[in-house]
PDB file of N, CA and C in Angstrom:
ATOM      1  N   UNK A   1       0.715  -1.276   0.185  1.00 55.00           N
ATOM      2  CA  UNK A   1       0.027   0.218   0.145  1.00 55.00           C
ATOM      3  C   UNK A   1       0.860   1.373  -0.062  1.00 55.00           C
ATOM      4  N   UNK A   2       2.010   1.201   0.391  1.00 67.00           N
ATOM      5  CA  UNK A   2       2.801   2.492   0.401  1.00 67.00           C
ATOM      6  C   UNK A   2       3.680   2.066  -1.056  1.00 67.00           C
ATOM      7  N   UNK A   3       4.858   3.258  -1.217  1.00 74.00           N
ATOM      8  CA  UNK A   3       5.672   3.524  -2.309  1.00 74.00           C
ATOM      9  C   UNK A   3       6.606   2.379  -2.116  1.00 74.00           C
ATOM     10  N   UNK A   4       7.234   1.979  -1.289  1.00 78.00           N
ATOM     11  CA  UNK A   4       8.380   0.676  -1.360  1.00 78.00           C
ATOM     12  C   UNK A   4       8.100  -0.158  -0.393  1.00 78.00           C
ATOM     13  N   UNK A   5       8.858  -1.435  -0.712  1.00 77.00           N
ATOM     14  CA  UNK A   5       8.208  -2.736   0.176  1.00 77.00           C
ATOM     15  C   UNK A   5       8.961  -2.593   1.520  1.00 77.00           C
ATOM     16  N   UNK A   6       9.917  -1.690   1.706  1.00 80.00           N
ATOM     17  CA  UNK A   6      10.455  -1.664   3.097  1.00 80.00           C
ATOM     18  C   UNK A   6       9.898  -0.173   3.688  1.00 80.00           C
ATOM     19  N   UNK A   7       9.201  -0.261   4.761  1.00 74.00           N
ATOM     20  CA  UNK A   7       8.300   0.639   5.022  1.00 74.00           C
ATOM     21  C   UNK A   7       9.450   1.774   5.674  1.00 74.00           C
ATOM     22  N   UNK A   8      10.607   1.224   6.546  1.00 79.00           N
ATOM     23  CA  UNK A   8      11.600   2.278   6.809  1.00 79.00           C
ATOM     24  C   UNK A   8      12.287   3.190   5.830  1.00 79.00           C
ATOM     25  N   UNK A   9      12.039   2.500   4.435  1.00 83.00           N
ATOM     26  CA  UNK A   9      12.635   3.350   3.213  1.00 83.00           C
ATOM     27  C   UNK A   9      11.627   3.925   2.319  1.00 83.00           C
ATOM     28  N   UNK A  10      10.639   3.975   2.957  1.00 81.00           N
ATOM     29  CA  UNK A  10       9.586   4.367   2.293  1.00 81.00           C
ATOM     30  C   UNK A  10       9.577   6.213   2.388  1.00 81.00           C
ATOM     31  N   UNK A  11       8.500   6.775   1.605  1.00 80.00           N
ATOM     32  CA  UNK A  11       7.942   8.078   1.839  1.00 80.00           C
ATOM     33  C   UNK A  11       7.292   8.345   3.501  1.00 80.00           C
ATOM     34  N   UNK A  12       7.608   9.340   3.833  1.00 75.00           N
ATOM     35  CA  UNK A  12       6.602   9.620   4.888  1.00 75.00           C
ATOM     36  C   UNK A  12       5.216   9.984   4.579  1.00 75.00           C
ATOM     37  N   UNK A  13       4.062   9.197   4.690  1.00 72.00           N
ATOM     38  CA  UNK A  13       2.699   9.420   4.060  1.00 72.00           C
ATOM     39  C   UNK A  13       1.758  10.296   4.991  1.00 72.00           C
ATOM     40  N   UNK A  14       2.440  10.604   6.223  1.00 73.00           N
ATOM     41  CA  UNK A  14       1.969  11.357   7.206  1.00 73.00           C
ATOM     42  C   UNK A  14       0.714  10.564   8.196  1.00 73.00           C
ATOM     43  N   UNK A  15       0.192  11.459   9.318  1.00 76.00           N
ATOM     44  CA  UNK A  15      -0.753  10.732  10.154  1.00 76.00           C
ATOM     45  C   UNK A  15      -1.662  11.723  10.319  1.00 76.00           C
ATOM     46  N   UNK A  16      -2.622  11.283  11.365  1.00 80.00           N
ATOM     47  CA  UNK A  16      -3.749  11.943  11.606  1.00 80.00           C
ATOM     48  C   UNK A  16      -3.933  11.872  13.025  1.00 80.00           C
ATOM     49  N   UNK A  17      -4.822  12.989  13.556  1.00 86.00           N
ATOM     50  CA  UNK A  17      -5.329  13.083  14.504  1.00 86.00           C
ATOM     51  C   UNK A  17      -6.867  13.913  14.511  1.00 86.00           C
ATOM     52  N   UNK A  18      -7.755  13.424  15.401  1.00 93.00           N
ATOM     53  CA  UNK A  18      -8.989  13.865  15.459  1.00 93.00           C
ATOM     54  C   UNK A  18      -9.420  14.660  17.088  1.00 93.00           C
ATOM     55  N   UNK A  19     -10.010  16.088  16.575  1.00 96.00           N
ATOM     56  CA  UNK A  19      -9.883  16.636  18.051  1.00 96.00           C
ATOM     57  C   UNK A  19     -11.424  17.367  18.007  1.00 96.00           C
ATOM     58  N   UNK A  20     -11.796  17.553  19.241  1.00 97.00           N
ATOM     59  CA  UNK A  20     -12.948  18.363  19.261  1.00 97.00           C
ATOM     60  C   UNK A  20     -12.388  20.266  19.189  1.00 97.00           C
ATOM     61  N   UNK A  21     -12.955  20.487  18.270  1.00 97.00           N
ATOM     62  CA  UNK A  21     -12.449  21.990  18.062  1.00 97.00           C
ATOM     63  C   UNK A  21     -12.929  23.110  19.114  1.00 97.00           C
ATOM     64  N   UNK A  22     -13.492  22.587  19.887  1.00 97.00           N
ATOM     65  CA  UNK A  22     -14.219  23.546  21.391  1.00 97.00           C
ATOM     66  C   UNK A  22     -12.899  23.417  22.292  1.00 97.00           C
ATOM     67  N   UNK A  23     -12.382  24.482  22.772  1.00 97.00           N
ATOM     68  CA  UNK A  23     -11.775  24.721  23.765  1.00 97.00           C
ATOM     69  C   UNK A  23     -12.289  25.801  24.838  1.00 97.00           C
ATOM     70  N   UNK A  24     -12.472  25.367  25.800  1.00 96.00           N
ATOM     71  CA  UNK A  24     -12.927  26.398  26.992  1.00 96.00           C
ATOM     72  C   UNK A  24     -14.252  27.283  26.710  1.00 96.00           C
ATOM     73  N   UNK A  25     -15.160  26.514  25.686  1.00 96.00           N
ATOM     74  CA  UNK A  25     -16.418  26.868  25.539  1.00 96.00           C
ATOM     75  C   UNK A  25     -16.360  27.669  24.105  1.00 96.00           C
ATOM     76  N   UNK A  26     -15.138  27.933  23.562  1.00 96.00           N
ATOM     77  CA  UNK A  26     -14.801  28.611  22.179  1.00 96.00           C
ATOM     78  C   UNK A  26     -14.584  27.765  21.350  1.00 96.00           C
ATOM     79  N   UNK A  27     -15.296  27.665  20.013  1.00 98.00           N
ATOM     80  CA  UNK A  27     -14.994  26.966  18.676  1.00 98.00           C
ATOM     81  C   UNK A  27     -13.903  27.577  18.037  1.00 98.00           C
ATOM     82  N   UNK A  28     -12.927  26.684  17.757  1.00 98.00           N
ATOM     83  CA  UNK A  28     -11.848  27.231  16.862  1.00 98.00           C
ATOM     84  C   UNK A  28     -11.798  26.739  15.530  1.00 98.00           C
ATOM     85  N   UNK A  29     -11.395  27.518  14.600  1.00 97.00           N
ATOM     86  CA  UNK A  29     -11.202  26.916  13.052  1.00 97.00           C
ATOM     87  C   UNK A  29      -9.725  26.879  12.953  1.00 97.00           C
ATOM     88  N   UNK A  30      -9.412  25.994  12.427  1.00 96.00           N
ATOM     89  CA  UNK A  30      -7.866  25.490  11.756  1.00 96.00           C
ATOM     90  C   UNK A  30      -7.872  25.633  10.245  1.00 96.00           C
ATOM     91  N   UNK A  31      -6.617  26.202  10.078  1.00 95.00           N
ATOM     92  CA  UNK A  31      -6.139  26.184   8.576  1.00 95.00           C
ATOM     93  C   UNK A  31      -4.526  25.350   8.977  1.00 95.00           C
ATOM     94  N   UNK A  32      -4.177  24.616   7.577  1.00 92.00           N
ATOM     95  CA  UNK A  32      -2.944  23.898   7.627  1.00 92.00           C
ATOM     96  C   UNK A  32      -1.888  24.872   7.194  1.00 92.00           C
ATOM     97  N   UNK A  33      -0.682  24.926   8.078  1.00 92.00           N
ATOM     98  CA  UNK A  33       0.409  25.759   7.866  1.00 92.00           C
ATOM     99  C   UNK A  33       1.791  24.943   7.773  1.00 92.00           C
ATOM    100  N   UNK A  34       2.985  25.505   7.206  1.00 87.00           N
ATOM    101  CA  UNK A  34       3.933  24.580   7.134  1.00 87.00           C
ATOM    102  C   UNK A  34       4.236  23.469   8.003  1.00 87.00           C
ATOM    103  N   UNK A  35       4.362  23.937   9.326  1.00 83.00           N
ATOM    104  CA  UNK A  35       4.928  23.101  10.326  1.00 83.00           C
ATOM    105  C   UNK A  35       3.545  22.502  11.094  1.00 83.00           C
ATOM    106  N   UNK A  36       2.299  22.368  10.876  1.00 88.00           N
ATOM    107  CA  UNK A  36       1.328  21.955  11.834  1.00 88.00           C
ATOM    108  C   UNK A  36      -0.193  22.817  11.177  1.00 88.00           C
ATOM    109  N   UNK A  37      -0.707  23.431  12.007  1.00 94.00           N
ATOM    110  CA  UNK A  37      -2.144  24.199  12.004  1.00 94.00           C
ATOM    111  C   UNK A  37      -2.107  25.477  13.073  1.00 94.00           C
ATOM    112  N   UNK A  38      -2.876  26.414  12.470  1.00 97.00           N
ATOM    113  CA  UNK A  38      -3.024  27.667  12.938  1.00 97.00           C
ATOM    114  C   UNK A  38      -4.612  27.762  13.394  1.00 97.00           C
ATOM    115  N   UNK A  39      -4.976  28.024  14.535  1.00 98.00           N
ATOM    116  CA  UNK A  39      -6.331  28.435  14.489  1.00 98.00           C
ATOM    117  C   UNK A  39      -6.726  29.810  14.098  1.00 98.00           C
ATOM    118  N   UNK A  40      -7.771  30.232  13.531  1.00 97.00           N
ATOM    119  CA  UNK A  40      -8.148  31.661  12.793  1.00 97.00           C
ATOM    120  C   UNK A  40      -8.355  32.679  14.183  1.00 97.00           C
ATOM    121  N   UNK A  41      -8.953  32.381  15.059  1.00 98.00           N
ATOM    122  CA  UNK A  41      -9.452  33.256  16.392  1.00 98.00           C
ATOM    123  C   UNK A  41      -8.266  33.612  16.865  1.00 98.00           C
ATOM    124  N   UNK A  42      -7.108  32.804  17.448  1.00 97.00           N
ATOM    125  CA  UNK A  42      -6.185  33.379  18.123  1.00 97.00           C
ATOM    126  C   UNK A  42      -4.641  33.535  17.467  1.00 97.00           C
ATOM    127  N   UNK A  43      -4.453  32.684  16.184  1.00 97.00           N
ATOM    128  CA  UNK A  43      -3.449  32.618  15.414  1.00 97.00           C
ATOM    129  C   UNK A  43      -2.294  31.864  16.325  1.00 97.00           C
ATOM    130  N   UNK A  44      -2.724  31.118  17.514  1.00 98.00           N
ATOM    131  CA  UNK A  44      -1.919  30.044  17.748  1.00 98.00           C
ATOM    132  C   UNK A  44      -1.613  28.938  16.895  1.00 98.00           C
ATOM    133  N   UNK A  45      -0.245  28.198  17.037  1.00 97.00           N
ATOM    134  CA  UNK A  45       0.097  27.251  16.498  1.00 97.00           C
ATOM    135  C   UNK A  45      -0.054  25.771  16.993  1.00 97.00           C
ATOM    136  N   UNK A  46      -0.492  25.013  16.480  1.00 97.00           N
ATOM    137  CA  UNK A  46      -0.889  23.680  16.839  1.00 97.00           C
ATOM    138  C   UNK A  46      -0.255  22.374  16.185  1.00 97.00           C
ATOM    139  N   UNK A  47       0.247  21.538  16.897  1.00 93.00           N
ATOM    140  CA  UNK A  47       0.836  20.235  16.429  1.00 93.00           C
ATOM    141  C   UNK A  47      -0.061  19.232  15.960  1.00 93.00           C
ATOM    142  N   UNK A  48       0.320  18.101  15.639  1.00 90.00           N
ATOM    143  CA  UNK A  48      -0.431  16.933  15.000  1.00 90.00           C
ATOM    144  C   UNK A  48      -1.151  16.382  16.457  1.00 90.00           C
ATOM    145  N   UNK A  49      -0.651  16.597  17.493  1.00 92.00           N
ATOM    146  CA  UNK A  49      -1.315  15.861  18.929  1.00 92.00           C
ATOM    147  C   UNK A  49      -2.134  16.851  19.477  1.00 92.00           C
ATOM    148  N   UNK A  50      -2.555  17.593  18.535  1.00 96.00           N
ATOM    149  CA  UNK A  50      -3.576  18.410  19.477  1.00 96.00           C
ATOM    150  C   UNK A  50      -3.148  19.652  20.604  1.00 96.00           C
ATOM    151  N   UNK A  51      -1.778  19.789  20.575  1.00 97.00           N
ATOM    152  CA  UNK A  51      -1.170  21.058  21.405  1.00 97.00           C
ATOM    153  C   UNK A  51      -0.955  22.207  21.045  1.00 97.00           C
ATOM    154  N   UNK A  52      -1.205  23.253  21.440  1.00 98.00           N
ATOM    155  CA  UNK A  52      -0.768  24.702  21.122  1.00 98.00           C
ATOM    156  C   UNK A  52       0.474  24.694  21.560  1.00 98.00           C
ATOM    157  N   UNK A  53       1.402  25.406  20.573  1.00 97.00           N
ATOM    158  CA  UNK A  53       2.909  25.262  20.782  1.00 97.00           C
ATOM    159  C   UNK A  53       3.196  26.632  20.998  1.00 97.00           C
ATOM    160  N   UNK A  54       2.749  27.602  20.455  1.00 97.00           N
ATOM    161  CA  UNK A  54       2.991  29.042  20.474  1.00 97.00           C
ATOM    162  C   UNK A  54       1.540  29.795  20.524  1.00 97.00           C
ATOM    163  N   UNK A  55       1.872  31.023  20.600  1.00 98.00           N
ATOM    164  CA  UNK A  55       0.556  31.991  20.538  1.00 98.00           C
ATOM    165  C   UNK A  55      -0.085  32.036  21.795  1.00 98.00           C
ATOM    166  N   UNK A  56      -0.982  32.648  22.091  1.00 98.00           N
ATOM    167  CA  UNK A  56      -2.219  32.940  23.178  1.00 98.00           C
ATOM    168  C   UNK A  56      -2.490  31.680  23.826  1.00 98.00           C
ATOM    169  N   UNK A  57      -2.773  30.486  22.746  1.00 98.00           N
ATOM    170  CA  UNK A  57      -3.239  29.241  23.585  1.00 98.00           C
ATOM    171  C   UNK A  57      -2.117  28.117  24.109  1.00 98.00           C
ATOM    172  N   UNK A  58      -0.629  28.564  23.887  1.00 98.00           N
ATOM    173  CA  UNK A  58       0.586  27.833  24.039  1.00 98.00           C
ATOM    174  C   UNK A  58       0.027  27.126  25.547  1.00 98.00           C
ATOM    175  N   UNK A  59       0.368  26.056  25.265  1.00 97.00           N
ATOM    176  CA  UNK A  59       0.399  24.790  26.298  1.00 97.00           C
ATOM    177  C   UNK A  59      -1.096  24.304  26.762  1.00 97.00           C
ATOM    178  N   UNK A  60      -2.190  24.902  26.029  1.00 98.00           N
ATOM    179  CA  UNK A  60      -3.595  24.257  25.708  1.00 98.00           C
ATOM    180  C   UNK A  60      -3.715  23.211  25.063  1.00 98.00           C
ATOM    181  N   UNK A  61      -4.481  22.246  25.155  1.00 98.00           N
ATOM    182  CA  UNK A  61      -4.765  20.892  24.693  1.00 98.00           C
ATOM    183  C   UNK A  61      -6.028  20.760  24.185  1.00 98.00           C
ATOM    184  N   UNK A  62      -6.244  20.355  22.694  1.00 98.00           N
ATOM    185  CA  UNK A  62      -7.437  19.730  22.545  1.00 98.00           C
ATOM    186  C   UNK A  62      -8.005  18.622  22.999  1.00 98.00           C
ATOM    187  N   UNK A  63      -9.385  18.458  23.255  1.00 97.00           N
ATOM    188  CA  UNK A  63      -9.645  17.091  23.572  1.00 97.00           C
ATOM    189  C   UNK A  63      -9.727  15.813  22.198  1.00 97.00           C
ATOM    190  N   UNK A  64      -9.097  14.838  22.479  1.00 95.00           N
ATOM    191  CA  UNK A  64      -8.987  14.075  21.226  1.00 95.00           C
ATOM    192  C   UNK A  64     -10.109  13.222  21.306  1.00 95.00           C
ATOM    193  N   UNK A  65     -10.691  12.728  19.934  1.00 94.00           N
ATOM    194  CA  UNK A  65     -11.864  12.236  19.456  1.00 94.00           C
ATOM    195  C   UNK A  65     -11.353  10.498  19.120  1.00 94.00           C
ATOM    196  N   UNK A  66     -11.693   9.506  19.719  1.00 91.00           N
ATOM    197  CA  UNK A  66     -11.555   8.306  19.480  1.00 91.00           C
ATOM    198  C   UNK A  66     -11.793   8.218  17.806  1.00 91.00           C
ATOM    199  N   UNK A  67     -10.837   7.261  17.046  1.00 86.00           N
ATOM    200  CA  UNK A  67     -10.982   7.113  15.776  1.00 86.00           C
ATOM    201  C   UNK A  67     -10.090   6.314  15.100  1.00 86.00           C
ATOM    202  N   UNK A  68     -10.350   5.859  13.950  1.00 81.00           N
ATOM    203  CA  UNK A  68      -9.451   4.806  13.218  1.00 81.00           C
ATOM    204  C   UNK A  68      -8.911   5.328  12.106  1.00 81.00           C
ATOM    205  N   UNK A  69      -7.680   5.161  12.149  1.00 79.00           N
ATOM    206  CA  UNK A  69      -6.907   5.519  10.968  1.00 79.00           C
ATOM    207  C   UNK A  69      -6.231   4.323  10.277  1.00 79.00           C
ATOM    208  N   UNK A  70      -6.693   4.459   9.083  1.00 81.00           N
ATOM    209  CA  UNK A  70      -6.704   2.918   8.515  1.00 81.00           C
ATOM    210  C   UNK A  70      -6.555   3.280   6.839  1.00 81.00           C
ATOM    211  N   UNK A  71      -6.387   2.526   6.020  1.00 81.00           N
ATOM    212  CA  UNK A  71      -6.437   2.637   4.406  1.00 81.00           C
ATOM    213  C   UNK A  71      -8.061   2.274   4.211  1.00 81.00           C
ATOM    214  N   UNK A  72      -8.529   2.940   3.218  1.00 83.00           N
ATOM    215  CA  UNK A  72      -9.673   2.340   2.744  1.00 83.00           C
ATOM    216  C   UNK A  72      -9.885   0.832   2.475  1.00 83.00           C
ATOM    217  N   UNK A  73      -8.764   0.232   1.674  1.00 85.00           N
ATOM    218  CA  UNK A  73      -9.116  -1.187   1.358  1.00 85.00           C
ATOM    219  C   UNK A  73      -9.156  -1.919   2.482  1.00 85.00           C
ATOM    220  N   UNK A  74      -8.832  -1.512   3.546  1.00 87.00           N
ATOM    221  CA  UNK A  74      -8.777  -2.588   4.792  1.00 87.00           C
ATOM    222  C   UNK A  74     -10.206  -2.412   5.434  1.00 87.00           C
ATOM    223  N   UNK A  75     -10.440  -0.997   5.733  1.00 86.00           N
ATOM    224  CA  UNK A  75     -12.019  -0.726   6.112  1.00 86.00           C
ATOM    225  C   UNK A  75     -12.696  -1.438   5.288  1.00 86.00           C
ATOM    226  N   UNK A  76     -12.949  -1.308   4.120  1.00 89.00           N
ATOM    227  CA  UNK A  76     -13.882  -1.804   3.072  1.00 89.00           C
ATOM    228  C   UNK A  76     -13.604  -3.268   2.987  1.00 89.00           C
ATOM    229  N   UNK A  77     -12.574  -3.899   3.523  1.00 92.00           N
ATOM    230  CA  UNK A  77     -12.766  -5.502   3.430  1.00 92.00           C
ATOM    231  C   UNK A  77     -13.613  -5.818   4.914  1.00 92.00           C
ATOM    232  N   UNK A  78     -13.136  -5.269   5.942  1.00 91.00           N
ATOM    233  CA  UNK A  78     -13.936  -5.686   7.425  1.00 91.00           C
ATOM    234  C   UNK A  78     -15.269  -5.152   7.257  1.00 91.00           C
ATOM    235  N   UNK A  79     -15.957  -3.611   6.731  1.00 90.00           N
ATOM    236  CA  UNK A  79     -16.866  -3.264   6.962  1.00 90.00           C
ATOM    237  C   UNK A  79     -17.582  -2.982   5.615  1.00 90.00           C
ATOM    238  N   UNK A  80     -17.757  -3.794   4.681  1.00 92.00           N
ATOM    239  CA  UNK A  80     -18.413  -3.494   3.441  1.00 92.00           C
ATOM    240  C   UNK A  80     -19.645  -2.777   3.383  1.00 92.00           C
ATOM    241  N   UNK A  81     -20.617  -2.934   4.449  1.00 95.00           N
ATOM    242  CA  UNK A  81     -21.650  -2.086   4.389  1.00 95.00           C
ATOM    243  C   UNK A  81     -21.726  -0.545   4.524  1.00 95.00           C
ATOM    244  N   UNK A  82     -20.399  -0.231   4.865  1.00 91.00           N
ATOM    245  CA  UNK A  82     -20.043   1.304   4.915  1.00 91.00           C
ATOM    246  C   UNK A  82     -20.883   2.098   3.902  1.00 91.00           C
ATOM    247  N   UNK A  83     -21.354   3.333   4.435  1.00 90.00           N
ATOM    248  CA  UNK A  83     -21.892   4.120   3.471  1.00 90.00           C
ATOM    249  C   UNK A  83     -20.999   5.398   3.196  1.00 90.00           C
ATOM    250  N   UNK A  84     -20.615   5.680   2.154  1.00 86.00           N
ATOM    251  CA  UNK A  84     -20.045   6.756   1.620  1.00 86.00           C
ATOM    252  C   UNK A  84     -20.469   7.998   1.228  1.00 86.00           C
ATOM    253  N   UNK A  85     -20.240   9.235   2.088  1.00 85.00           N
ATOM    254  CA  UNK A  85     -20.833  10.421   1.888  1.00 85.00           C
ATOM    255  C   UNK A  85     -20.188  11.441   1.316  1.00 85.00           C
ATOM    256  N   UNK A  86     -20.437  11.945   0.087  1.00 83.00           N
ATOM    257  CA  UNK A  86     -19.827  12.947  -0.314  1.00 83.00           C
ATOM    258  C   UNK A  86     -20.706  14.026  -0.589  1.00 83.00           C
ATOM    259  N   UNK A  87     -19.767  15.447  -0.424  1.00 73.00           N
ATOM    260  CA  UNK A  87     -20.479  16.512  -0.446  1.00 73.00           C
ATOM    261  C   UNK A  87     -20.262  17.333  -1.690  1.00 73.00           C
TER     262      UNK A  87
END
């Protein structure tokens, strides 16, 4: 499923995280930046683990949402009844 037979020699294909965007009663919206994410409300920078690393919210963390991080072909093999929703 990746670009090379040896995982250690392959391309970094990234990672995912899912978080509740509400922090201390305030809904945040995010945009991707070169080294992570930035919220539009305070311009704080966030890492892939949902932690604010710089800005007014530095040291704060979003609440993680349990999720599955898998390739589609694996999910479809075990959950063929899955409905795909498109916008």
